[in-house]
């Protein structure tokens, strides 16, 4: 009952944003599960898989600050809708690249994907951050993560039938769900913002032409707690790169079937269903405890995977626990960032957080890929 009361305390706009992103995420179900095996059908080397997997994140990082500037001056739902409208093009690109086995087409597609990412995620996260209060911030982001419930249901079906479906076809559902998500986002209220003219937007963008200088100014305004929180956000993305790209390849190297790998990835996403439960701990003042517990669990699981690398039970068990640790700490980290942010600059603060996270994912993907290619994926 207390949990339901906490959810009901959230603004309707936050609930609607969570639903819109959950619908969009449902289309990415199979794509998220099998992105690494899909890339391996086009390029076989681990370093190239890491490189192509990191291009989208790097592109997103380069655009995140400009999108953050826009998020502080125009209605954020418009940014979310624009990003979602790009995803059908990315879906068709992945499909075509897989069918034609085309590396140039794959590169173009991951760049389009990277352009869409900051509009959807910086837009939605800054919207939730702006519409939430200090007492509901962690719950809002916990529910945001738990919106993967719809994604998980679709993912289970995808895992069961993946061996009878050519991998490029897994991206086609994104066309439908992205358009549905954009339609839902059209109805998002934005009480704290009003649309301004194109001329004013352009003026604001020109004021931020020296983006590195602006980022530097913002970084200087952060206190030590914000620096720690941003570092933890970077850590979350590095672990995310490990789970998204390389644990499936780790399982492939141990001769697991595509169906088994799909079920492994579904299992790894299961903890996200309970993110809102962990968020209640964060909102009750247990942020430090949940963050430290999450880091400890992740570290022990990484060690366990290295020691028992040939055991199927270890791959399943430690992968599940690793993502549990990540889910445990995420609402607390993002809740701290929200509480330390100045509401007037929610867009820029969200952008700074995301640029750190995206660059972390990009460099982690490339770095882990190089290590896997030269010393083995078990490292």
C-alpha positions as YAML, in Angstrom:
chain: A
units: angstrom
residues:
- id: 1
  name: UNK
  ca: [0.00, 0.00, 0.00]
- id: 2
  name: UNK
  ca: [2.82, 2.40, 0.85]
- id: 3
  name: UNK
  ca: [4.41, 1.68, -2.53]
- id: 4
  name: UNK
  ca: [1.17, 2.44, -4.37]
- id: 5
  name: UNK
  ca: [0.80, 5.67, -2.40]
- id: 6
  name: UNK
  ca: [4.34, 6.66, -3.37]
- id: 7
  name: UNK
  ca: [3.57, 6.02, -7.05]
- id: 8
  name: UNK
  ca: [0.33, 8.01, -6.83]
- id: 9
  name: UNK
  ca: [2.30, 10.95, -5.49]
- id: 10
  name: UNK
  ca: [4.14, 11.23, -8.79]
- id: 11
  name: UNK
  ca: [2.88, 13.90, -11.21]
- id: 12
  name: UNK
  ca: [0.70, 12.61, -14.05]
- id: 13
  name: UNK
  ca: [3.19, 13.91, -16.59]
- id: 14
  name: UNK
  ca: [5.94, 11.73, -15.09]
- id: 15
  name: UNK
  ca: [3.70, 8.66, -15.22]
- id: 16
  name: UNK
  ca: [2.80, 9.39, -18.85]
- id: 17
  name: UNK
  ca: [6.47, 9.89, -19.77]
- id: 18
  name: UNK
  ca: [7.35, 6.56, -18.15]
- id: 19
  name: UNK
  ca: [4.60, 4.88, -20.18]
- id: 20
  name: UNK
  ca: [5.70, 6.50, -23.45]
- id: 21
  name: UNK
  ca: [9.30, 5.34, -23.00]
- id: 22
  name: UNK
  ca: [8.17, 1.86, -21.90]
- id: 23
  name: UNK
  ca: [6.17, 1.48, -25.13]
- id: 24
  name: UNK
  ca: [9.14, 2.59, -27.22]
- id: 25
  name: UNK
  ca: [11.45, 0.26, -25.27]
- id: 26
  name: UNK
  ca: [9.18, -2.70, -26.03]
- id: 27
  name: UNK
  ca: [10.21, -2.48, -29.67]
- id: 28
  name: UNK
  ca: [13.86, -2.65, -28.65]
- id: 29
  name: UNK
  ca: [13.27, -5.91, -26.77]
- id: 30
  name: UNK
  ca: [14.95, -8.28, -29.20]
- id: 31
  name: UNK
  ca: [17.32, -5.58, -30.44]
- id: 32
  name: UNK
  ca: [18.68, -5.04, -26.92]
- id: 33
  name: UNK
  ca: [19.00, -8.75, -26.26]
- id: 34
  name: UNK
  ca: [20.74, -9.67, -29.48]
- id: 35
  name: UNK
  ca: [22.62, -6.54, -30.58]
- id: 36
  name: UNK
  ca: [26.03, -8.10, -29.90]
- id: 37
  name: UNK
  ca: [25.27, -11.37, -31.76]
- id: 38
  name: UNK
  ca: [23.76, -9.27, -34.58]
- id: 39
  name: UNK
  ca: [26.95, -7.20, -34.88]
- id: 40
  name: UNK
  ca: [28.96, -10.43, -34.88]
- id: 41
  name: UNK
  ca: [27.12, -11.55, -38.03]
- id: 42
  name: UNK
  ca: [28.51, -8.49, -39.85]
- id: 43
  name: UNK
  ca: [31.96, -8.18, -38.22]
- id: 44
  name: UNK
  ca: [33.66, -11.04, -36.40]
- id: 45
  name: UNK
  ca: [36.41, -9.29, -34.40]
- id: 46
  name: UNK
  ca: [35.68, -8.23, -30.81]
- id: 47
  name: UNK
  ca: [37.48, -4.92, -31.20]
- id: 48
  name: UNK
  ca: [35.32, -4.04, -34.22]
- id: 49
  name: UNK
  ca: [32.16, -5.06, -32.36]
- id: 50
  name: UNK
  ca: [33.18, -2.77, -29.51]
- id: 51
  name: UNK
  ca: [34.00, 0.03, -31.94]
- id: 52
  name: UNK
  ca: [30.69, -0.15, -33.83]
- id: 53
  name: UNK
  ca: [28.82, -0.64, -30.56]
- id: 54
  name: UNK
  ca: [30.45, 2.52, -29.21]
- id: 55
  name: UNK
  ca: [29.81, 4.76, -32.23]
- id: 56
  name: UNK
  ca: [26.18, 5.40, -31.29]
- id: 57
  name: UNK
  ca: [27.12, 6.30, -27.72]
- id: 58
  name: UNK
  ca: [29.94, 8.58, -28.90]
- id: 59
  name: UNK
  ca: [27.66, 10.36, -31.38]
- id: 60
  name: UNK
  ca: [25.07, 10.78, -28.64]
- id: 61
  name: UNK
  ca: [27.71, 12.23, -26.30]
- id: 62
  name: UNK
  ca: [28.73, 14.85, -28.88]
- id: 63
  name: UNK
  ca: [25.11, 16.00, -29.28]
- id: 64
  name: UNK
  ca: [24.09, 15.76, -25.64]
- id: 65
  name: UNK
  ca: [25.16, 19.27, -24.58]
- id: 66
  name: UNK
  ca: [23.36, 21.08, -27.46]
- id: 67
  name: UNK
  ca: [20.25, 19.01, -26.74]
- id: 68
  name: UNK
  ca: [20.59, 19.88, -23.05]
- id: 69
  name: UNK
  ca: [20.69, 23.58, -23.98]
- id: 70
  name: UNK
  ca: [17.51, 23.11, -26.01]
- id: 71
  name: UNK
  ca: [15.89, 21.24, -23.12]
- id: 72
  name: UNK
  ca: [16.25, 24.35, -20.95]
- id: 73
  name: UNK
  ca: [14.55, 26.60, -23.52]
- id: 74
  name: UNK
  ca: [11.87, 24.65, -25.38]
- id: 75
  name: UNK
  ca: [9.23, 22.11, -24.38]
- id: 76
  name: UNK
  ca: [10.95, 18.84, -23.56]
- id: 77
  name: UNK
  ca: [8.11, 16.68, -24.95]
- id: 78
  name: UNK
  ca: [8.96, 18.11, -28.39]
- id: 79
  name: UNK
  ca: [12.54, 16.85, -28.01]
- id: 80
  name: UNK
  ca: [11.32, 13.40, -26.97]
- id: 81
  name: UNK
  ca: [9.00, 13.18, -29.96]
- id: 82
  name: UNK
  ca: [11.72, 14.26, -32.41]
- id: 83
  name: UNK
  ca: [14.08, 11.58, -31.12]
- id: 84
  name: UNK
  ca: [11.44, 8.87, -31.27]
- id: 85
  name: UNK
  ca: [10.60, 9.83, -34.85]
- id: 86
  name: UNK
  ca: [14.23, 9.07, -35.82]
- id: 87
  name: UNK
  ca: [14.11, 5.52, -34.51]
- id: 88
  name: UNK
  ca: [12.13, 4.02, -37.44]
- id: 89
  name: UNK
  ca: [14.96, 5.16, -39.74]
- id: 90
  name: UNK
  ca: [17.50, 3.50, -37.44]
- id: 91
  name: UNK
  ca: [15.42, 0.31, -37.39]
- id: 92
  name: UNK
  ca: [15.28, 0.16, -41.18]
- id: 93
  name: UNK
  ca: [19.02, 0.84, -41.31]
- id: 94
  name: UNK
  ca: [19.88, -2.04, -38.97]
- id: 95
  name: UNK
  ca: [17.55, -4.33, -40.91]
- id: 96
  name: UNK
  ca: [19.12, -3.39, -44.24]
- id: 97
  name: UNK
  ca: [22.69, -3.60, -42.92]
- id: 98
  name: UNK
  ca: [22.04, -7.10, -41.64]
- id: 99
  name: UNK
  ca: [20.33, -8.33, -44.79]
- id: 100
  name: UNK
  ca: [23.00, -6.85, -47.08]
- id: 101
  name: UNK
  ca: [25.93, -7.54, -44.70]
- id: 102
  name: UNK
  ca: [26.99, -3.93, -45.27]
- id: 103
  name: UNK
  ca: [29.50, -2.30, -42.90]
- id: 104
  name: UNK
  ca: [29.08, 1.22, -44.44]
- id: 105
  name: UNK
  ca: [25.31, 0.99, -43.97]
- id: 106
  name: UNK
  ca: [25.85, -0.22, -40.40]
- id: 107
  name: UNK
  ca: [28.05, 2.80, -39.66]
- id: 108
  name: UNK
  ca: [25.43, 5.21, -41.08]
- id: 109
  name: UNK
  ca: [22.74, 3.50, -39.01]
- id: 110
  name: UNK
  ca: [24.59, 3.64, -35.69]
- id: 111
  name: UNK
  ca: [25.20, 7.36, -36.31]
- id: 112
  name: UNK
  ca: [21.45, 7.93, -36.88]
- id: 113
  name: UNK
  ca: [20.82, 5.90, -33.73]
- id: 114
  name: UNK
  ca: [23.33, 8.06, -31.87]
- id: 115
  name: UNK
  ca: [21.57, 11.25, -33.01]
- id: 116
  name: UNK
  ca: [18.23, 9.95, -31.70]
- id: 117
  name: UNK
  ca: [19.55, 8.90, -28.29]
- id: 118
  name: UNK
  ca: [20.11, 12.32, -26.64]
- id: 119
  name: UNK
  ca: [16.77, 13.68, -27.82]
- id: 120
  name: UNK
  ca: [14.89, 10.76, -26.27]
- id: 121
  name: UNK
  ca: [16.92, 10.26, -23.10]
- id: 122
  name: UNK
  ca: [18.09, 13.78, -22.26]
- id: 123
  name: UNK
  ca: [14.59, 14.99, -23.14]
- id: 124
  name: UNK
  ca: [12.78, 12.39, -21.02]
- id: 125
  name: UNK
  ca: [15.19, 12.42, -18.07]
- id: 126
  name: UNK
  ca: [15.27, 16.21, -17.86]
- id: 127
  name: UNK
  ca: [11.47, 16.23, -18.12]
- id: 128
  name: UNK
  ca: [11.15, 13.78, -15.22]
- id: 129
  name: UNK
  ca: [13.79, 15.68, -13.26]
- id: 130
  name: UNK
  ca: [11.97, 19.00, -13.77]
- id: 131
  name: UNK
  ca: [8.52, 17.61, -12.93]
- id: 132
  name: UNK
  ca: [9.64, 15.71, -9.81]
- id: 133
  name: UNK
  ca: [10.17, 16.99, -6.29]
- id: 134
  name: UNK
  ca: [13.07, 16.15, -3.98]
- id: 135
  name: UNK
  ca: [10.90, 13.62, -2.13]
- id: 136
  name: UNK
  ca: [9.82, 11.79, -5.30]
- id: 137
  name: UNK
  ca: [12.97, 12.00, -7.46]
- id: 138
  name: UNK
  ca: [14.32, 8.51, -6.77]
- id: 139
  name: UNK
  ca: [10.86, 6.97, -7.05]
- id: 140
  name: UNK
  ca: [10.35, 8.68, -10.42]
- id: 141
  name: UNK
  ca: [13.58, 7.25, -11.81]
- id: 142
  name: UNK
  ca: [12.92, 3.88, -10.19]
- id: 143
  name: UNK
  ca: [9.57, 3.68, -11.94]
- id: 144
  name: UNK
  ca: [11.28, 4.89, -15.12]
- id: 145
  name: UNK
  ca: [13.60, 1.85, -14.96]
- id: 146
  name: UNK
  ca: [10.71, -0.44, -14.04]
- id: 147
  name: UNK
  ca: [8.98, 0.61, -17.24]
- id: 148
  name: UNK
  ca: [11.10, -2.16, -18.74]
- id: 149
  name: UNK
  ca: [8.37, -4.57, -17.57]
- id: 150
  name: UNK
  ca: [6.68, -4.31, -20.96]
- id: 151
  name: UNK
  ca: [10.09, -4.69, -22.57]
- id: 152
  name: UNK
  ca: [10.76, -7.85, -20.55]
- id: 153
  name: UNK
  ca: [7.53, -9.55, -21.63]
- id: 154
  name: UNK
  ca: [8.35, -8.99, -25.30]
- id: 155
  name: UNK
  ca: [11.95, -10.04, -24.68]
- id: 156
  name: UNK
  ca: [10.88, -13.42, -23.27]
- id: 157
  name: UNK
  ca: [8.89, -14.13, -26.42]
- id: 158
  name: UNK
  ca: [11.81, -12.98, -28.57]
- id: 159
  name: UNK
  ca: [14.21, -15.26, -26.68]
- id: 160
  name: UNK
  ca: [11.99, -18.31, -27.18]
- id: 161
  name: UNK
  ca: [11.57, -17.82, -30.92]
- id: 162
  name: UNK
  ca: [14.83, -16.14, -31.92]
- id: 163
  name: UNK
  ca: [16.31, -19.26, -33.56]
- id: 164
  name: UNK
  ca: [13.47, -19.30, -36.10]
- id: 165
  name: UNK
  ca: [13.80, -15.59, -36.98]
- id: 166
  name: UNK
  ca: [16.65, -14.06, -39.02]
- id: 167
  name: UNK
  ca: [18.48, -11.58, -36.78]
- id: 168
  name: UNK
  ca: [17.91, -8.48, -38.97]
- id: 169
  name: UNK
  ca: [14.13, -8.86, -38.48]
- id: 170
  name: UNK
  ca: [14.43, -8.20, -34.73]
- id: 171
  name: UNK
  ca: [14.63, -4.45, -35.40]
- id: 172
  name: UNK
  ca: [11.37, -4.07, -37.33]
- id: 173
  name: UNK
  ca: [9.07, -3.81, -34.25]
- id: 174
  name: UNK
  ca: [10.91, -0.59, -33.32]
- id: 175
  name: UNK
  ca: [9.17, 1.18, -36.21]
- id: 176
  name: UNK
  ca: [5.75, 0.64, -34.62]
- id: 177
  name: UNK
  ca: [6.63, 1.19, -30.95]
- id: 178
  name: UNK
  ca: [8.70, 4.33, -31.58]
- id: 179
  name: UNK
  ca: [5.81, 5.93, -33.45]
- id: 180
  name: UNK
  ca: [3.40, 4.92, -30.67]
- id: 181
  name: UNK
  ca: [5.74, 6.37, -28.06]
- id: 182
  name: UNK
  ca: [5.94, 9.63, -30.02]
- id: 183
  name: UNK
  ca: [2.14, 9.77, -30.14]
- id: 184
  name: UNK
  ca: [1.92, 9.34, -26.35]
- id: 185
  name: UNK
  ca: [4.65, 11.93, -25.76]
- id: 186
  name: UNK
  ca: [2.55, 14.45, -27.70]
- id: 187
  name: UNK
  ca: [0.19, 14.59, -24.70]
- id: 188
  name: UNK
  ca: [2.84, 15.26, -22.06]
- id: 189
  name: UNK
  ca: [2.07, 18.39, -20.00]
- id: 190
  name: UNK
  ca: [4.95, 20.78, -19.41]
- id: 191
  name: UNK
  ca: [3.88, 23.28, -16.78]
- id: 192
  name: UNK
  ca: [7.35, 24.75, -16.23]
- id: 193
  name: UNK
  ca: [8.08, 25.52, -19.86]
- id: 194
  name: UNK
  ca: [6.60, 27.33, -22.82]
- id: 195
  name: UNK
  ca: [7.63, 27.12, -26.44]
- id: 196
  name: UNK
  ca: [9.70, 30.09, -27.59]
- id: 197
  name: UNK
  ca: [10.37, 31.38, -31.07]
- id: 198
  name: UNK
  ca: [12.96, 29.87, -33.42]
- id: 199
  name: UNK
  ca: [14.87, 33.17, -33.30]
- id: 200
  name: UNK
  ca: [15.17, 32.98, -29.52]
- id: 201
  name: UNK
  ca: [16.27, 29.34, -29.69]
- id: 202
  name: UNK
  ca: [18.95, 30.28, -32.22]
- id: 203
  name: UNK
  ca: [20.08, 33.13, -29.97]
- id: 204
  name: UNK
  ca: [20.42, 30.75, -27.05]
- id: 205
  name: UNK
  ca: [22.37, 28.27, -29.16]
- id: 206
  name: UNK
  ca: [24.75, 31.00, -30.33]
- id: 207
  name: UNK
  ca: [25.33, 31.96, -26.70]
- id: 208
  name: UNK
  ca: [26.49, 28.39, -26.15]
- id: 209
  name: UNK
  ca: [28.68, 28.17, -29.25]
- id: 210
  name: UNK
  ca: [31.73, 27.53, -27.11]
- id: 211
  name: UNK
  ca: [30.32, 24.38, -25.57]
- id: 212
  name: UNK
  ca: [33.49, 23.27, -23.83]
- id: 213
  name: UNK
  ca: [33.66, 26.63, -22.07]
- id: 214
  name: UNK
  ca: [30.04, 26.30, -20.96]
- id: 215
  name: UNK
  ca: [30.63, 22.75, -19.75]
- id: 216
  name: UNK
  ca: [33.66, 23.98, -17.82]
- id: 217
  name: UNK
  ca: [31.60, 26.71, -16.17]
- id: 218
  name: UNK
  ca: [28.93, 24.21, -15.14]
- id: 219
  name: UNK
  ca: [31.52, 21.79, -13.78]
- id: 220
  name: UNK
  ca: [33.02, 24.54, -11.63]
- id: 221
  name: UNK
  ca: [29.63, 25.12, -10.01]
- id: 222
  name: UNK
  ca: [29.37, 21.50, -8.86]
- id: 223
  name: UNK
  ca: [30.13, 20.56, -5.29]
- id: 224
  name: UNK
  ca: [32.11, 17.43, -4.37]
- id: 225
  name: UNK
  ca: [28.92, 15.36, -3.97]
- id: 226
  name: UNK
  ca: [27.90, 16.09, -7.57]
- id: 227
  name: UNK
  ca: [31.35, 15.03, -8.84]
- id: 228
  name: UNK
  ca: [31.01, 11.75, -6.96]
- id: 229
  name: UNK
  ca: [27.49, 11.22, -8.33]
- id: 230
  name: UNK
  ca: [28.65, 11.89, -11.90]
- id: 231
  name: UNK
  ca: [31.52, 9.42, -11.45]
- id: 232
  name: UNK
  ca: [29.05, 6.81, -10.26]
- id: 233
  name: UNK
  ca: [26.87, 7.51, -13.32]
- id: 234
  name: UNK
  ca: [29.97, 6.81, -15.44]
- id: 235
  name: UNK
  ca: [30.52, 3.54, -13.56]
- id: 236
  name: UNK
  ca: [26.91, 2.51, -14.24]
- id: 237
  name: UNK
  ca: [27.40, 2.98, -17.98]
- id: 238
  name: UNK
  ca: [30.67, 1.00, -17.99]
- id: 239
  name: UNK
  ca: [28.92, -1.94, -16.32]
- id: 240
  name: UNK
  ca: [26.07, -1.45, -18.80]
- id: 241
  name: UNK
  ca: [28.53, -1.82, -21.70]
- id: 242
  name: UNK
  ca: [29.81, -5.04, -20.19]
- id: 243
  name: UNK
  ca: [26.31, -6.45, -19.81]
- id: 244
  name: UNK
  ca: [24.88, -5.28, -23.13]
- id: 245
  name: UNK
  ca: [27.73, -6.09, -25.50]
- id: 246
  name: UNK
  ca: [30.15, -8.57, -23.99]
- id: 247
  name: UNK
  ca: [28.32, -10.97, -21.69]
- id: 248
  name: UNK
  ca: [26.33, -12.28, -24.74]
- id: 249
  name: UNK
  ca: [29.64, -12.74, -26.61]
- id: 250
  name: UNK
  ca: [31.11, -14.38, -23.51]
- id: 251
  name: UNK
  ca: [28.17, -16.83, -23.60]
- id: 252
  name: UNK
  ca: [28.58, -17.38, -27.37]
- id: 253
  name: UNK
  ca: [32.22, -18.30, -26.81]
- id: 254
  name: UNK
  ca: [31.01, -20.97, -24.40]
- id: 255
  name: UNK
  ca: [28.82, -22.48, -27.14]
- id: 256
  name: UNK
  ca: [25.46, -21.40, -25.75]
- id: 257
  name: UNK
  ca: [22.58, -21.40, -28.22]
- id: 258
  name: UNK
  ca: [20.89, -18.16, -29.29]
- id: 259
  name: UNK
  ca: [17.81, -19.17, -27.29]
- id: 260
  name: UNK
  ca: [19.91, -19.73, -24.15]
- id: 261
  name: UNK
  ca: [21.68, -16.41, -24.64]
- id: 262
  name: UNK
  ca: [18.29, -14.71, -25.07]
- id: 263
  name: UNK
  ca: [17.05, -16.20, -21.81]
- id: 264
  name: UNK
  ca: [20.30, -15.11, -20.11]
- id: 265
  name: UNK
  ca: [19.74, -11.53, -21.27]
- id: 266
  name: UNK
  ca: [16.10, -11.64, -20.14]
- id: 267
  name: UNK
  ca: [17.27, -12.83, -16.73]
- id: 268
  name: UNK
  ca: [19.78, -9.97, -16.59]
- id: 269
  name: UNK
  ca: [17.03, -7.41, -17.27]
- id: 270
  name: UNK
  ca: [14.70, -8.88, -14.62]
- id: 271
  name: UNK
  ca: [16.10, -6.82, -11.69]
- id: 272
  name: UNK
  ca: [14.93, -3.65, -13.47]
- id: 273
  name: UNK
  ca: [11.36, -4.69, -12.61]
- id: 274
  name: UNK
  ca: [12.16, -4.03, -8.96]
- id: 275
  name: UNK
  ca: [13.90, -0.71, -9.47]
- id: 276
  name: UNK
  ca: [10.99, 1.17, -7.89]
- id: 277
  name: UNK
  ca: [11.33, -1.03, -4.78]
- id: 278
  name: UNK
  ca: [14.99, -0.06, -4.45]
- id: 279
  name: UNK
  ca: [13.95, 3.54, -5.11]
- id: 280
  name: UNK
  ca: [11.81, 3.54, -1.96]
- id: 281
  name: UNK
  ca: [14.98, 2.85, 0.04]
- id: 282
  name: UNK
  ca: [16.71, 5.76, -1.69]
- id: 283
  name: UNK
  ca: [13.82, 8.14, -0.98]
- id: 284
  name: UNK
  ca: [13.90, 7.08, 2.68]
- id: 285
  name: UNK
  ca: [17.48, 8.27, 3.06]
- id: 286
  name: UNK
  ca: [19.36, 5.03, 2.35]
- id: 287
  name: UNK
  ca: [21.16, 6.30, -0.77]
- id: 288
  name: UNK
  ca: [24.71, 5.74, 0.47]
- id: 289
  name: UNK
  ca: [23.94, 2.23, 1.71]
- id: 290
  name: UNK
  ca: [22.30, 1.16, -1.57]
- id: 291
  name: UNK
  ca: [25.11, 2.65, -3.68]
- id: 292
  name: UNK
  ca: [27.86, 0.94, -1.67]
- id: 293
  name: UNK
  ca: [25.95, -2.35, -1.65]
- id: 294
  name: UNK
  ca: [25.52, -2.16, -5.43]
- id: 295
  name: UNK
  ca: [29.23, -1.52, -6.02]
- id: 296
  name: UNK
  ca: [30.19, -4.41, -3.74]
- id: 297
  name: UNK
  ca: [27.84, -6.86, -5.47]
- id: 298
  name: UNK
  ca: [29.11, -5.84, -8.95]
- id: 299
  name: UNK
  ca: [32.74, -6.25, -7.92]
- id: 300
  name: UNK
  ca: [32.22, -9.71, -6.42]
- id: 301
  name: UNK
  ca: [30.27, -10.85, -9.49]
- id: 302
  name: UNK
  ca: [32.98, -9.68, -11.91]
- id: 303
  name: UNK
  ca: [35.52, -11.65, -9.86]
- id: 304
  name: UNK
  ca: [33.23, -14.69, -9.84]
- id: 305
  name: UNK
  ca: [32.81, -14.61, -13.63]
- id: 306
  name: UNK
  ca: [36.60, -14.52, -14.03]
- id: 307
  name: UNK
  ca: [37.22, -17.42, -11.63]
- id: 308
  name: UNK
  ca: [34.40, -19.73, -12.76]
- id: 309
  name: UNK
  ca: [34.44, -18.69, -16.41]
- id: 310
  name: UNK
  ca: [33.67, -22.15, -17.83]
- id: 311
  name: UNK
  ca: [30.60, -22.82, -15.68]
- id: 312
  name: UNK
  ca: [27.13, -22.16, -17.11]
- id: 313
  name: UNK
  ca: [25.68, -21.69, -13.62]
- id: 314
  name: UNK
  ca: [28.29, -19.01, -12.94]
- id: 315
  name: UNK
  ca: [27.52, -17.10, -16.15]
- id: 316
  name: UNK
  ca: [23.79, -17.06, -15.34]
- id: 317
  name: UNK
  ca: [24.09, -16.50, -11.59]
- id: 318
  name: UNK
  ca: [26.79, -13.83, -11.53]
- id: 319
  name: UNK
  ca: [25.32, -11.97, -14.53]
- id: 320
  name: UNK
  ca: [21.97, -11.78, -12.73]
- id: 321
  name: UNK
  ca: [23.55, -10.60, -9.49]
- id: 322
  name: UNK
  ca: [25.71, -8.04, -11.33]
- id: 323
  name: UNK
  ca: [22.66, -6.41, -12.88]
- id: 324
  name: UNK
  ca: [20.88, -6.60, -9.51]
- id: 325
  name: UNK
  ca: [23.71, -4.56, -8.01]
- id: 326
  name: UNK
  ca: [23.45, -2.07, -10.87]
- id: 327
  name: UNK
  ca: [19.68, -1.76, -10.41]
- id: 328
  name: UNK
  ca: [20.09, -1.37, -6.66]
- id: 329
  name: UNK
  ca: [22.39, 1.65, -6.96]
- id: 330
  name: UNK
  ca: [20.98, 3.41, -10.07]
- id: 331
  name: UNK
  ca: [17.90, 5.13, -8.50]
- id: 332
  name: UNK
  ca: [20.05, 6.43, -5.65]
- id: 333
  name: UNK
  ca: [22.71, 7.84, -7.98]
- id: 334
  name: UNK
  ca: [20.21, 9.58, -10.25]
- id: 335
  name: UNK
  ca: [18.20, 10.71, -7.26]
- id: 336
  name: UNK
  ca: [21.31, 12.38, -5.79]
- id: 337
  name: UNK
  ca: [21.99, 14.14, -9.11]
- id: 338
  name: UNK
  ca: [18.38, 15.34, -9.22]
- id: 339
  name: UNK
  ca: [18.47, 16.66, -5.66]
- id: 340
  name: UNK
  ca: [21.75, 18.49, -6.28]
- id: 341
  name: UNK
  ca: [20.60, 20.02, -9.59]
- id: 342
  name: UNK
  ca: [19.31, 23.57, -9.93]
- id: 343
  name: UNK
  ca: [15.82, 23.30, -11.45]
- id: 344
  name: UNK
  ca: [16.44, 26.17, -13.83]
- id: 345
  name: UNK
  ca: [19.20, 24.13, -15.47]
- id: 346
  name: UNK
  ca: [17.68, 20.66, -15.41]
- id: 347
  name: UNK
  ca: [18.37, 20.27, -19.13]
- id: 348
  name: UNK
  ca: [22.07, 21.16, -18.91]
- id: 349
  name: UNK
  ca: [22.60, 19.12, -15.74]
- id: 350
  name: UNK
  ca: [20.94, 16.12, -17.36]
- id: 351
  name: UNK
  ca: [23.06, 16.68, -20.46]
- id: 352
  name: UNK
  ca: [26.27, 16.72, -18.42]
- id: 353
  name: UNK
  ca: [25.27, 13.52, -16.68]
- id: 354
  name: UNK
  ca: [24.45, 11.88, -20.02]
- id: 355
  name: UNK
  ca: [27.61, 13.01, -21.79]
- id: 356
  name: UNK
  ca: [29.65, 11.43, -19.00]
- id: 357
  name: UNK
  ca: [27.55, 8.26, -19.23]
- id: 358
  name: UNK
  ca: [27.62, 8.03, -23.04]
- id: 359
  name: UNK
  ca: [31.36, 8.63, -23.28]
- id: 360
  name: UNK
  ca: [31.81, 6.04, -20.55]
- id: 361
  name: UNK
  ca: [29.81, 3.49, -22.54]
- id: 362
  name: UNK
  ca: [31.64, 4.36, -25.77]
- id: 363
  name: UNK
  ca: [35.16, 4.11, -24.34]
- id: 364
  name: UNK
  ca: [34.23, 1.05, -22.29]
- id: 365
  name: UNK
  ca: [32.87, -0.71, -25.40]
- id: 366
  name: UNK
  ca: [36.05, 0.03, -27.37]
- id: 367
  name: UNK
  ca: [38.35, -0.80, -24.45]
- id: 368
  name: UNK
  ca: [36.62, -4.06, -23.52]
- id: 369
  name: UNK
  ca: [36.56, -4.98, -27.22]
- id: 370
  name: UNK
  ca: [40.33, -4.48, -27.54]
- id: 371
  name: UNK
  ca: [40.98, -6.49, -24.36]
- id: 372
  name: UNK
  ca: [38.67, -9.28, -25.53]
- id: 373
  name: UNK
  ca: [40.32, -9.44, -28.97]
- id: 374
  name: UNK
  ca: [43.87, -9.54, -27.62]
- id: 375
  name: UNK
  ca: [43.59, -11.42, -24.33]
- id: 376
  name: UNK
  ca: [40.22, -13.17, -24.48]
- id: 377
  name: UNK
  ca: [36.67, -12.15, -23.56]
- id: 378
  name: UNK
  ca: [37.03, -13.68, -20.07]
- id: 379
  name: UNK
  ca: [39.22, -10.67, -19.09]
...
